[in-house]
Amino acid sequence: MELKDITFSYDHKNNHLINISGEIDLGKITTIIGPNGSGKSTLLGVLSKHYTPYKGSVRLDGKRLVDFKPKEFAKKVAVVHQKNSAPADMTVEKLISYGRLPYRSIFSQNKKADAKAIEWALNKTNLLAKRNHQLHTLSGGEQQRVWIALTLAQHTPFLFLDEPTTYLDIYYQYELLELIKELNTELGITIVMILHDINQAIRYSDIIIAMKDGQIVRKGTPKQVITNELMKKVYGVNVLVKEDEDTGLYTIPIGI
Ligand code: ADP
Ligand code: MG
Protein backbone atom coordinates (compact mmCIF):
# COMPACT_ATOMS: atom_id res chain seq x y z
CA MET A 1 0.00 0.00 0.00
CA GLU A 2 1.43 3.29 -1.14
CA LEU A 3 0.51 6.82 -0.04
CA LYS A 4 1.43 9.77 -2.17
CA ASP A 5 1.15 13.42 -1.10
CA ILE A 6 -2.12 12.96 0.71
CA THR A 7 -3.91 16.05 1.91
CA PHE A 8 -7.32 15.71 3.50
CA SER A 9 -9.77 18.15 5.05
CA TYR A 10 -13.09 17.54 6.79
CA ASP A 11 -14.32 21.10 6.34
CA HIS A 12 -12.37 22.57 3.38
CA LYS A 13 -10.90 25.16 5.74
CA ASN A 14 -8.30 23.34 7.80
CA ASN A 15 -6.19 20.48 6.54
CA HIS A 16 -6.42 17.51 8.86
CA LEU A 17 -3.82 15.50 6.96
CA ILE A 18 -1.00 17.34 5.27
CA ASN A 19 1.22 15.96 2.52
CA ILE A 20 1.45 12.42 3.77
CA SER A 21 3.60 10.04 1.76
CA GLY A 22 5.03 6.63 2.48
CA GLU A 23 4.41 2.94 2.32
CA ILE A 24 2.69 0.39 4.49
CA ASP A 25 5.10 -2.52 4.53
CA LEU A 26 3.57 -5.85 3.54
CA GLY A 27 3.60 -8.55 6.18
CA LYS A 28 4.57 -6.15 8.94
CA ILE A 29 2.87 -4.66 11.99
CA THR A 30 2.78 -0.87 11.71
CA THR A 31 1.55 1.18 14.66
CA ILE A 32 0.49 4.81 14.47
CA ILE A 33 1.08 6.88 17.60
CA GLY A 34 0.51 10.55 18.36
CA PRO A 35 -1.49 12.85 20.62
CA ASN A 36 -5.28 13.17 20.54
CA GLY A 37 -6.44 14.95 17.41
CA SER A 38 -3.17 14.44 15.54
CA GLY A 39 -4.95 12.68 12.66
CA LYS A 40 -4.35 8.99 13.42
CA SER A 41 -7.96 7.86 12.92
CA THR A 42 -8.28 10.14 9.92
CA LEU A 43 -5.23 8.55 8.31
CA LEU A 44 -6.63 5.08 8.99
CA GLY A 45 -9.91 6.27 7.47
CA VAL A 46 -8.11 7.33 4.30
CA LEU A 47 -6.22 4.01 4.11
CA SER A 48 -9.47 2.11 4.49
CA LYS A 49 -11.21 4.12 1.75
CA HIS A 50 -13.59 5.63 4.24
CA TYR A 51 -12.38 9.14 3.44
CA THR A 52 -11.11 10.34 0.07
CA PRO A 53 -8.21 12.80 0.13
CA TYR A 54 -8.68 15.88 -2.04
CA LYS A 55 -5.04 15.81 -3.01
CA GLY A 56 -2.80 12.80 -3.60
CA SER A 57 -3.69 9.15 -3.75
CA VAL A 58 -3.45 5.82 -2.02
CA ARG A 59 -2.68 2.75 -4.10
CA LEU A 60 -3.12 -0.89 -3.25
CA ASP A 61 -1.38 -3.39 -5.53
CA GLY A 62 -0.74 -0.44 -7.83
CA LYS A 63 -4.42 0.43 -8.14
CA ARG A 64 -5.91 3.63 -6.72
CA LEU A 65 -8.32 3.04 -3.82
CA VAL A 66 -10.98 5.15 -5.56
CA ASP A 67 -10.94 2.64 -8.43
CA PHE A 68 -11.85 -0.32 -6.20
CA LYS A 69 -15.47 -1.43 -6.04
CA PRO A 70 -16.70 -1.69 -2.43
CA LYS A 71 -16.89 -5.51 -2.39
CA GLU A 72 -13.56 -5.87 -4.11
CA PHE A 73 -11.97 -3.59 -1.50
CA ALA A 74 -13.69 -5.46 1.35
CA LYS A 75 -11.82 -8.58 0.23
CA LYS A 76 -8.54 -6.72 0.71
CA VAL A 77 -8.93 -4.60 3.82
CA ALA A 78 -10.83 -5.24 7.05
CA VAL A 79 -11.23 -2.64 9.79
CA VAL A 80 -11.94 -2.81 13.50
CA HIS A 81 -13.14 0.66 14.44
CA GLN A 82 -12.61 2.37 17.75
CA LYS A 83 -16.28 2.17 18.65
CA ASN A 84 -18.21 -0.80 17.34
CA SER A 85 -21.86 -1.39 17.92
CA ALA A 86 -24.27 -4.15 17.10
CA PRO A 87 -27.86 -4.84 18.15
CA ALA A 88 -27.75 -6.13 21.73
CA ASP A 89 -29.42 -9.44 20.95
CA MET A 90 -27.10 -10.28 18.04
CA THR A 91 -25.30 -13.59 18.54
CA VAL A 92 -21.56 -13.98 18.16
CA GLU A 93 -21.84 -16.29 15.16
CA LYS A 94 -24.40 -14.10 13.40
CA LEU A 95 -22.18 -11.04 13.74
CA ILE A 96 -19.12 -12.91 12.48
CA SER A 97 -21.12 -14.12 9.47
CA TYR A 98 -21.30 -10.50 8.27
CA GLY A 99 -17.62 -10.84 7.42
CA ARG A 100 -18.78 -13.03 4.51
CA LEU A 101 -20.89 -10.33 2.86
CA PRO A 102 -18.20 -9.34 0.32
CA TYR A 103 -18.32 -12.92 -0.99
CA ARG A 104 -22.07 -13.01 -1.52
CA SER A 105 -24.13 -11.79 -4.41
CA ILE A 106 -27.79 -12.06 -5.34
CA PHE A 107 -26.82 -14.81 -7.77
CA SER A 108 -24.54 -16.91 -5.67
CA GLN A 109 -23.80 -17.84 -2.15
CA ASN A 110 -21.19 -20.41 -1.31
CA LYS A 111 -22.63 -21.68 1.94
CA LYS A 112 -19.86 -24.25 2.43
CA ALA A 113 -17.06 -21.71 2.10
CA ASP A 114 -18.95 -19.31 4.39
CA ALA A 115 -19.43 -21.95 7.10
CA LYS A 116 -15.78 -22.95 6.86
CA ALA A 117 -14.56 -19.37 7.17
CA ILE A 118 -16.82 -18.67 10.15
CA GLU A 119 -15.73 -21.88 11.90
CA TRP A 120 -12.11 -20.99 11.34
CA ALA A 121 -12.57 -17.43 12.63
CA LEU A 122 -14.37 -18.68 15.76
CA ASN A 123 -11.59 -21.15 16.41
CA LYS A 124 -8.76 -18.70 15.80
CA THR A 125 -10.23 -16.20 18.27
CA ASN A 126 -11.09 -18.88 20.82
CA LEU A 127 -14.83 -18.17 20.64
CA LEU A 128 -16.25 -21.58 19.67
CA ALA A 129 -17.89 -22.00 23.07
CA LYS A 130 -19.51 -18.57 22.79
CA ARG A 131 -20.89 -18.86 19.28
CA ASN A 132 -24.56 -18.84 20.31
CA HIS A 133 -24.17 -16.24 23.03
CA GLN A 134 -25.51 -12.73 22.62
CA LEU A 135 -22.82 -10.12 22.18
CA HIS A 136 -23.82 -8.03 25.21
CA THR A 137 -23.32 -11.00 27.56
CA LEU A 138 -19.60 -11.18 26.68
CA SER A 139 -16.73 -9.43 28.48
CA GLY A 140 -15.02 -6.45 26.82
CA GLY A 141 -12.08 -8.61 25.80
CA GLU A 142 -14.32 -11.25 24.28
CA GLN A 143 -16.33 -8.61 22.42
CA GLN A 144 -13.13 -7.25 20.88
CA ARG A 145 -12.24 -10.77 19.78
CA VAL A 146 -15.65 -11.07 18.09
CA TRP A 147 -14.94 -7.94 16.02
CA ILE A 148 -11.59 -9.39 15.05
CA ALA A 149 -13.24 -12.71 14.20
CA LEU A 150 -15.58 -10.82 11.87
CA THR A 151 -12.58 -9.42 10.01
CA LEU A 152 -10.97 -12.88 9.88
CA ALA A 153 -14.09 -14.33 8.24
CA GLN A 154 -13.56 -11.58 5.66
CA HIS A 155 -10.24 -13.23 4.62
CA THR A 156 -8.31 -10.04 3.91
CA PRO A 157 -4.56 -9.55 3.60
CA PHE A 158 -4.81 -6.21 5.48
CA LEU A 159 -6.26 -5.61 8.94
CA PHE A 160 -6.58 -2.12 10.43
CA LEU A 161 -7.42 -1.54 14.09
CA ASP A 162 -8.16 1.78 15.75
CA GLU A 163 -7.18 1.67 19.43
CA PRO A 164 -8.18 -1.98 19.86
CA THR A 165 -7.07 -2.13 23.51
CA THR A 166 -8.99 0.89 24.80
CA TYR A 167 -11.47 -0.02 27.56
CA LEU A 168 -9.76 -3.35 28.22
CA ASP A 169 -7.95 -4.18 31.43
CA ILE A 170 -4.27 -4.95 31.17
CA TYR A 171 -4.73 -8.73 30.86
CA TYR A 172 -7.14 -8.43 27.95
CA GLN A 173 -4.95 -5.75 26.37
CA TYR A 174 -2.06 -8.19 26.15
CA GLU A 175 -4.31 -11.07 25.15
CA LEU A 176 -5.54 -8.99 22.23
CA LEU A 177 -2.07 -7.82 21.23
CA GLU A 178 -0.85 -11.42 21.29
CA LEU A 179 -3.75 -12.42 19.02
CA ILE A 180 -2.91 -9.59 16.61
CA LYS A 181 0.74 -10.65 16.62
CA GLU A 182 -0.27 -14.25 15.91
CA LEU A 183 -2.45 -13.17 12.97
CA ASN A 184 0.58 -11.38 11.61
CA THR A 185 3.20 -14.07 12.11
CA GLU A 186 1.06 -17.14 11.36
CA LEU A 187 -1.20 -15.83 8.64
CA GLY A 188 0.99 -13.06 7.26
CA ILE A 189 -1.75 -10.45 7.65
CA THR A 190 -0.41 -6.92 7.29
CA ILE A 191 -1.50 -4.99 10.38
CA VAL A 192 -1.90 -1.25 10.81
CA MET A 193 -3.09 -0.23 14.26
CA ILE A 194 -3.36 2.81 16.47
CA LEU A 195 -2.14 2.47 20.05
CA HIS A 196 -1.82 4.93 22.92
CA ASP A 197 0.60 2.94 25.03
CA ILE A 198 4.11 3.63 23.77
CA ASN A 199 5.61 0.56 25.42
CA GLN A 200 3.01 -1.68 23.80
CA ALA A 201 3.73 0.02 20.47
CA ILE A 202 7.43 -0.69 20.90
CA ARG A 203 6.86 -4.29 21.86
CA TYR A 204 4.37 -5.26 19.17
CA SER A 205 5.41 -3.22 16.13
CA ASP A 206 7.89 -3.66 13.34
CA ILE A 207 7.33 -0.07 12.28
CA ILE A 208 6.07 2.96 14.23
CA ILE A 209 4.62 6.06 12.60
CA ALA A 210 4.58 9.12 14.88
CA MET A 211 2.05 11.80 13.95
CA LYS A 212 1.48 15.37 15.01
CA ASP A 213 -0.85 18.03 13.60
CA GLY A 214 -1.86 15.93 10.59
CA GLN A 215 1.70 15.15 9.58
CA ILE A 216 4.06 12.22 9.92
CA VAL A 217 6.91 13.33 12.15
CA ARG A 218 8.89 10.12 11.93
CA LYS A 219 8.53 6.57 10.63
CA GLY A 220 10.87 3.69 11.33
CA THR A 221 11.66 0.84 13.69
CA PRO A 222 10.72 1.39 17.36
CA LYS A 223 14.38 2.09 18.11
CA GLN A 224 14.61 4.68 15.34
CA VAL A 225 11.40 6.46 16.31
CA ILE A 226 11.13 6.35 20.10
CA THR A 227 13.67 8.79 21.45
CA ASN A 228 13.45 11.39 24.18
CA GLU A 229 13.65 14.15 21.58
CA LEU A 230 10.80 12.68 19.49
CA MET A 231 8.56 12.19 22.54
CA LYS A 232 9.16 15.76 23.63
CA LYS A 233 8.39 17.05 20.16
CA VAL A 234 5.27 14.96 19.56
CA TYR A 235 3.71 14.71 23.03
CA GLY A 236 5.47 17.50 24.94
CA VAL A 237 6.52 14.97 27.56
CA ASN A 238 9.95 14.15 28.89
CA VAL A 239 10.61 10.44 28.91
CA LEU A 240 13.51 8.23 29.77
CA VAL A 241 14.20 5.75 27.00
CA LYS A 242 15.84 2.66 28.42
CA GLU A 243 17.07 -0.56 26.99
CA ASP A 244 18.01 -3.76 28.73
CA GLU A 245 18.43 -7.41 27.83
CA ASP A 246 15.26 -8.69 29.46
CA THR A 247 12.72 -6.05 28.53
CA GLY A 248 14.18 -4.57 25.36
CA LEU A 249 13.42 -0.93 24.70
CA TYR A 250 10.99 0.86 27.03
CA THR A 251 10.05 4.36 28.08
CA ILE A 252 9.24 5.95 31.42
CA PRO A 253 7.49 9.33 31.41
CA ILE A 254 9.15 11.69 33.88
CA GLY A 255 7.12 14.86 33.47
CA ILE A 256 6.18 17.70 31.18
P1 ADP B 1 -6.76 11.13 16.44
O1 ADP B 1 -7.34 9.85 15.96
O2 ADP B 1 -5.28 11.24 16.25
O3 ADP B 1 -7.13 11.44 17.85
P2 ADP B 1 -8.51 12.30 14.45
O4 ADP B 1 -7.99 11.74 13.20
O5 ADP B 1 -9.76 11.70 15.00
O6 ADP B 1 -7.36 12.30 15.56
O7 ADP B 1 -8.78 13.85 14.27
C1 ADP B 1 -7.86 14.72 13.64
C2 ADP B 1 -8.48 16.09 13.55
O8 ADP B 1 -9.62 16.04 12.69
C3 ADP B 1 -8.97 16.64 14.88
O9 ADP B 1 -8.70 18.03 14.89
C4 ADP B 1 -10.46 16.41 14.84
O10 ADP B 1 -11.15 17.41 15.56
C5 ADP B 1 -10.78 16.50 13.36
N1 ADP B 1 -11.90 15.62 13.02
C6 ADP B 1 -11.95 14.29 13.22
N2 ADP B 1 -13.11 13.77 12.76
C7 ADP B 1 -13.80 14.80 12.23
C8 ADP B 1 -15.08 14.93 11.60
N3 ADP B 1 -15.85 13.86 11.37
N4 ADP B 1 -15.45 16.16 11.20
C9 ADP B 1 -14.67 17.23 11.40
N5 ADP B 1 -13.45 17.19 11.98
C10 ADP B 1 -13.02 16.00 12.41
MG1 MG C 1 -8.53 8.46 16.94
Tab-separated table of C-alpha atoms and ligand atoms in Angstrom:
chain	number	residue	atom	x	y	z
A	1	MET	CA	0.000	0.000	0.000
A	2	GLU	CA	1.427	3.294	-1.141
A	3	LEU	CA	0.509	6.815	-0.038
A	4	LYS	CA	1.430	9.767	-2.170
A	5	ASP	CA	1.147	13.419	-1.098
A	6	ILE	CA	-2.121	12.962	0.713
A	7	THR	CA	-3.907	16.049	1.913
A	8	PHE	CA	-7.322	15.713	3.498
A	9	SER	CA	-9.768	18.148	5.050
A	10	TYR	CA	-13.089	17.545	6.794
A	11	ASP	CA	-14.324	21.100	6.337
A	12	HIS	CA	-12.375	22.568	3.379
A	13	LYS	CA	-10.900	25.161	5.742
A	14	ASN	CA	-8.302	23.343	7.805
A	15	ASN	CA	-6.191	20.485	6.540
A	16	HIS	CA	-6.420	17.512	8.859
A	17	LEU	CA	-3.819	15.496	6.960
A	18	ILE	CA	-0.998	17.344	5.267
A	19	ASN	CA	1.224	15.956	2.520
A	20	ILE	CA	1.451	12.418	3.765
A	21	SER	CA	3.598	10.041	1.765
A	22	GLY	CA	5.026	6.628	2.479
A	23	GLU	CA	4.410	2.935	2.322
A	24	ILE	CA	2.693	0.392	4.487
A	25	ASP	CA	5.100	-2.518	4.526
A	26	LEU	CA	3.569	-5.851	3.540
A	27	GLY	CA	3.601	-8.555	6.178
A	28	LYS	CA	4.571	-6.148	8.944
A	29	ILE	CA	2.870	-4.656	11.985
A	30	THR	CA	2.776	-0.871	11.709
A	31	THR	CA	1.553	1.182	14.658
A	32	ILE	CA	0.495	4.812	14.475
A	33	ILE	CA	1.079	6.877	17.603
A	34	GLY	CA	0.514	10.550	18.355
A	35	PRO	CA	-1.490	12.851	20.620
A	36	ASN	CA	-5.281	13.169	20.545
A	37	GLY	CA	-6.437	14.953	17.412
A	38	SER	CA	-3.170	14.438	15.536
A	39	GLY	CA	-4.951	12.675	12.660
A	40	LYS	CA	-4.351	8.991	13.421
A	41	SER	CA	-7.958	7.858	12.922
A	42	THR	CA	-8.277	10.143	9.915
A	43	LEU	CA	-5.235	8.548	8.308
A	44	LEU	CA	-6.627	5.080	8.994
A	45	GLY	CA	-9.913	6.272	7.474
A	46	VAL	CA	-8.106	7.333	4.297
A	47	LEU	CA	-6.217	4.013	4.112
A	48	SER	CA	-9.471	2.108	4.495
A	49	LYS	CA	-11.212	4.116	1.746
A	50	HIS	CA	-13.595	5.632	4.240
A	51	TYR	CA	-12.379	9.140	3.437
A	52	THR	CA	-11.108	10.345	0.074
A	53	PRO	CA	-8.207	12.801	0.128
A	54	TYR	CA	-8.676	15.876	-2.044
A	55	LYS	CA	-5.039	15.805	-3.011
A	56	GLY	CA	-2.800	12.802	-3.597
A	57	SER	CA	-3.694	9.152	-3.753
A	58	VAL	CA	-3.449	5.821	-2.020
A	59	ARG	CA	-2.680	2.754	-4.100
A	60	LEU	CA	-3.120	-0.891	-3.250
A	61	ASP	CA	-1.376	-3.393	-5.528
A	62	GLY	CA	-0.741	-0.436	-7.827
A	63	LYS	CA	-4.421	0.430	-8.144
A	64	ARG	CA	-5.908	3.629	-6.716
A	65	LEU	CA	-8.318	3.037	-3.825
A	66	VAL	CA	-10.976	5.147	-5.560
A	67	ASP	CA	-10.938	2.635	-8.429
A	68	PHE	CA	-11.850	-0.318	-6.200
A	69	LYS	CA	-15.475	-1.433	-6.042
A	70	PRO	CA	-16.701	-1.692	-2.432
A	71	LYS	CA	-16.894	-5.507	-2.387
A	72	GLU	CA	-13.562	-5.870	-4.111
A	73	PHE	CA	-11.975	-3.588	-1.504
A	74	ALA	CA	-13.685	-5.455	1.345
A	75	LYS	CA	-11.825	-8.582	0.225
A	76	LYS	CA	-8.544	-6.722	0.705
A	77	VAL	CA	-8.931	-4.603	3.817
A	78	ALA	CA	-10.829	-5.241	7.051
A	79	VAL	CA	-11.228	-2.644	9.789
A	80	VAL	CA	-11.940	-2.805	13.505
A	81	HIS	CA	-13.141	0.660	14.436
A	82	GLN	CA	-12.613	2.365	17.751
A	83	LYS	CA	-16.275	2.170	18.653
A	84	ASN	CA	-18.208	-0.797	17.339
A	85	SER	CA	-21.857	-1.386	17.924
A	86	ALA	CA	-24.268	-4.147	17.100
A	87	PRO	CA	-27.863	-4.838	18.154
A	88	ALA	CA	-27.750	-6.127	21.733
A	89	ASP	CA	-29.423	-9.437	20.950
A	90	MET	CA	-27.096	-10.280	18.043
A	91	THR	CA	-25.301	-13.592	18.537
A	92	VAL	CA	-21.560	-13.982	18.159
A	93	GLU	CA	-21.844	-16.289	15.161
A	94	LYS	CA	-24.396	-14.098	13.398
A	95	LEU	CA	-22.181	-11.044	13.737
A	96	ILE	CA	-19.118	-12.911	12.481
A	97	SER	CA	-21.118	-14.122	9.474
A	98	TYR	CA	-21.301	-10.500	8.269
A	99	GLY	CA	-17.624	-10.844	7.415
A	100	ARG	CA	-18.780	-13.028	4.511
A	101	LEU	CA	-20.892	-10.329	2.860
A	102	PRO	CA	-18.196	-9.345	0.317
A	103	TYR	CA	-18.317	-12.916	-0.993
A	104	ARG	CA	-22.067	-13.005	-1.518
A	105	SER	CA	-24.132	-11.791	-4.411
A	106	ILE	CA	-27.790	-12.057	-5.342
A	107	PHE	CA	-26.819	-14.806	-7.770
A	108	SER	CA	-24.544	-16.905	-5.672
A	109	GLN	CA	-23.800	-17.838	-2.149
A	110	ASN	CA	-21.195	-20.413	-1.312
A	111	LYS	CA	-22.627	-21.684	1.944
A	112	LYS	CA	-19.857	-24.254	2.434
A	113	ALA	CA	-17.063	-21.708	2.097
A	114	ASP	CA	-18.945	-19.310	4.395
A	115	ALA	CA	-19.432	-21.948	7.096
A	116	LYS	CA	-15.785	-22.949	6.862
A	117	ALA	CA	-14.558	-19.372	7.170
A	118	ILE	CA	-16.820	-18.673	10.155
A	119	GLU	CA	-15.735	-21.876	11.900
A	120	TRP	CA	-12.106	-20.991	11.336
A	121	ALA	CA	-12.572	-17.433	12.631
A	122	LEU	CA	-14.372	-18.679	15.763
A	123	ASN	CA	-11.591	-21.154	16.408
A	124	LYS	CA	-8.758	-18.695	15.801
A	125	THR	CA	-10.226	-16.197	18.270
A	126	ASN	CA	-11.093	-18.875	20.824
A	127	LEU	CA	-14.826	-18.169	20.640
A	128	LEU	CA	-16.249	-21.581	19.669
A	129	ALA	CA	-17.891	-21.997	23.071
A	130	LYS	CA	-19.508	-18.571	22.790
A	131	ARG	CA	-20.895	-18.856	19.276
A	132	ASN	CA	-24.555	-18.839	20.307
A	133	HIS	CA	-24.170	-16.242	23.032
A	134	GLN	CA	-25.506	-12.732	22.621
A	135	LEU	CA	-22.820	-10.122	22.176
A	136	HIS	CA	-23.818	-8.030	25.206
A	137	THR	CA	-23.320	-10.996	27.565
A	138	LEU	CA	-19.602	-11.175	26.683
A	139	SER	CA	-16.727	-9.431	28.484
A	140	GLY	CA	-15.021	-6.455	26.815
A	141	GLY	CA	-12.078	-8.612	25.803
A	142	GLU	CA	-14.324	-11.250	24.275
A	143	GLN	CA	-16.329	-8.610	22.417
A	144	GLN	CA	-13.129	-7.255	20.875
A	145	ARG	CA	-12.237	-10.769	19.782
A	146	VAL	CA	-15.646	-11.068	18.092
A	147	TRP	CA	-14.937	-7.935	16.021
A	148	ILE	CA	-11.587	-9.390	15.051
A	149	ALA	CA	-13.244	-12.713	14.197
A	150	LEU	CA	-15.580	-10.825	11.867
A	151	THR	CA	-12.576	-9.422	10.008
A	152	LEU	CA	-10.972	-12.884	9.878
A	153	ALA	CA	-14.092	-14.329	8.238
A	154	GLN	CA	-13.562	-11.582	5.664
A	155	HIS	CA	-10.240	-13.231	4.624
A	156	THR	CA	-8.310	-10.042	3.907
A	157	PRO	CA	-4.559	-9.546	3.597
A	158	PHE	CA	-4.808	-6.211	5.483
A	159	LEU	CA	-6.262	-5.615	8.939
A	160	PHE	CA	-6.584	-2.124	10.426
A	161	LEU	CA	-7.419	-1.544	14.088
A	162	ASP	CA	-8.160	1.784	15.747
A	163	GLU	CA	-7.176	1.673	19.435
A	164	PRO	CA	-8.182	-1.976	19.863
A	165	THR	CA	-7.072	-2.131	23.513
A	166	THR	CA	-8.994	0.890	24.795
A	167	TYR	CA	-11.474	-0.018	27.556
A	168	LEU	CA	-9.762	-3.350	28.220
A	169	ASP	CA	-7.948	-4.176	31.435
A	170	ILE	CA	-4.274	-4.953	31.167
A	171	TYR	CA	-4.726	-8.735	30.863
A	172	TYR	CA	-7.137	-8.429	27.953
A	173	GLN	CA	-4.950	-5.751	26.372
A	174	TYR	CA	-2.064	-8.190	26.146
A	175	GLU	CA	-4.313	-11.075	25.149
A	176	LEU	CA	-5.541	-8.994	22.229
A	177	LEU	CA	-2.074	-7.817	21.229
A	178	GLU	CA	-0.851	-11.419	21.288
A	179	LEU	CA	-3.745	-12.424	19.022
A	180	ILE	CA	-2.914	-9.586	16.613
A	181	LYS	CA	0.736	-10.650	16.621
A	182	GLU	CA	-0.273	-14.247	15.911
A	183	LEU	CA	-2.446	-13.173	12.971
A	184	ASN	CA	0.580	-11.376	11.612
A	185	THR	CA	3.196	-14.074	12.112
A	186	GLU	CA	1.062	-17.142	11.363
A	187	LEU	CA	-1.203	-15.833	8.638
A	188	GLY	CA	0.990	-13.064	7.255
A	189	ILE	CA	-1.748	-10.449	7.649
A	190	THR	CA	-0.413	-6.917	7.288
A	191	ILE	CA	-1.496	-4.988	10.378
A	192	VAL	CA	-1.902	-1.246	10.805
A	193	MET	CA	-3.087	-0.227	14.259
A	194	ILE	CA	-3.355	2.810	16.467
A	195	LEU	CA	-2.135	2.471	20.050
A	196	HIS	CA	-1.818	4.926	22.917
A	197	ASP	CA	0.598	2.939	25.031
A	198	ILE	CA	4.114	3.633	23.769
A	199	ASN	CA	5.613	0.559	25.422
A	200	GLN	CA	3.013	-1.675	23.805
A	201	ALA	CA	3.725	0.024	20.474
A	202	ILE	CA	7.433	-0.690	20.899
A	203	ARG	CA	6.856	-4.291	21.860
A	204	TYR	CA	4.366	-5.258	19.169
A	205	SER	CA	5.408	-3.216	16.132
A	206	ASP	CA	7.885	-3.660	13.340
A	207	ILE	CA	7.332	-0.069	12.284
A	208	ILE	CA	6.075	2.958	14.232
A	209	ILE	CA	4.625	6.059	12.600
A	210	ALA	CA	4.584	9.119	14.876
A	211	MET	CA	2.053	11.800	13.946
A	212	LYS	CA	1.478	15.368	15.010
A	213	ASP	CA	-0.853	18.031	13.603
A	214	GLY	CA	-1.861	15.929	10.589
A	215	GLN	CA	1.699	15.151	9.580
A	216	ILE	CA	4.063	12.223	9.918
A	217	VAL	CA	6.907	13.332	12.150
A	218	ARG	CA	8.891	10.121	11.927
A	219	LYS	CA	8.533	6.572	10.629
A	220	GLY	CA	10.872	3.688	11.331
A	221	THR	CA	11.657	0.839	13.692
A	222	PRO	CA	10.724	1.390	17.355
A	223	LYS	CA	14.376	2.088	18.111
A	224	GLN	CA	14.611	4.684	15.343
A	225	VAL	CA	11.397	6.461	16.314
A	226	ILE	CA	11.129	6.350	20.103
A	227	THR	CA	13.667	8.794	21.449
A	228	ASN	CA	13.455	11.395	24.184
A	229	GLU	CA	13.650	14.149	21.583
A	230	LEU	CA	10.798	12.677	19.486
A	231	MET	CA	8.556	12.188	22.536
A	232	LYS	CA	9.155	15.759	23.627
A	233	LYS	CA	8.386	17.050	20.157
A	234	VAL	CA	5.272	14.959	19.559
A	235	TYR	CA	3.707	14.714	23.031
A	236	GLY	CA	5.467	17.503	24.939
A	237	VAL	CA	6.521	14.967	27.558
A	238	ASN	CA	9.955	14.148	28.893
A	239	VAL	CA	10.614	10.438	28.911
A	240	LEU	CA	13.512	8.229	29.765
A	241	VAL	CA	14.198	5.755	26.995
A	242	LYS	CA	15.835	2.660	28.421
A	243	GLU	CA	17.071	-0.562	26.986
A	244	ASP	CA	18.013	-3.757	28.727
A	245	GLU	CA	18.426	-7.407	27.835
A	246	ASP	CA	15.264	-8.690	29.462
A	247	THR	CA	12.722	-6.045	28.528
A	248	GLY	CA	14.179	-4.572	25.363
A	249	LEU	CA	13.418	-0.928	24.700
A	250	TYR	CA	10.993	0.855	27.027
A	251	THR	CA	10.047	4.360	28.084
A	252	ILE	CA	9.241	5.946	31.425
A	253	PRO	CA	7.492	9.327	31.412
A	254	ILE	CA	9.154	11.688	33.877
A	255	GLY	CA	7.118	14.856	33.466
A	256	ILE	CA	6.184	17.696	31.178
B	1	ADP	P1	-6.760	11.129	16.436
B	1	ADP	O1	-7.341	9.854	15.957
B	1	ADP	O2	-5.285	11.238	16.246
B	1	ADP	O3	-7.132	11.442	17.852
B	1	ADP	P2	-8.514	12.298	14.455
B	1	ADP	O4	-7.995	11.743	13.196
B	1	ADP	O5	-9.759	11.704	15.004
B	1	ADP	O6	-7.360	12.302	15.562
B	1	ADP	O7	-8.782	13.850	14.269
B	1	ADP	C1	-7.865	14.721	13.643
B	1	ADP	C2	-8.480	16.093	13.550
B	1	ADP	O8	-9.621	16.039	12.686
B	1	ADP	C3	-8.972	16.643	14.880
B	1	ADP	O9	-8.697	18.026	14.885
B	1	ADP	C4	-10.460	16.410	14.843
B	1	ADP	O10	-11.147	17.410	15.560
B	1	ADP	C5	-10.775	16.499	13.358
B	1	ADP	N1	-11.902	15.621	13.020
B	1	ADP	C6	-11.953	14.288	13.219
B	1	ADP	N2	-13.107	13.767	12.756
B	1	ADP	C7	-13.801	14.802	12.232
B	1	ADP	C8	-15.076	14.926	11.598
B	1	ADP	N3	-15.852	13.856	11.375
B	1	ADP	N4	-15.451	16.164	11.199
B	1	ADP	C9	-14.669	17.233	11.398
B	1	ADP	N5	-13.452	17.194	11.983
B	1	ADP	C10	-13.023	15.997	12.411
B	2	MG	MG	-8.531	8.459	16.941
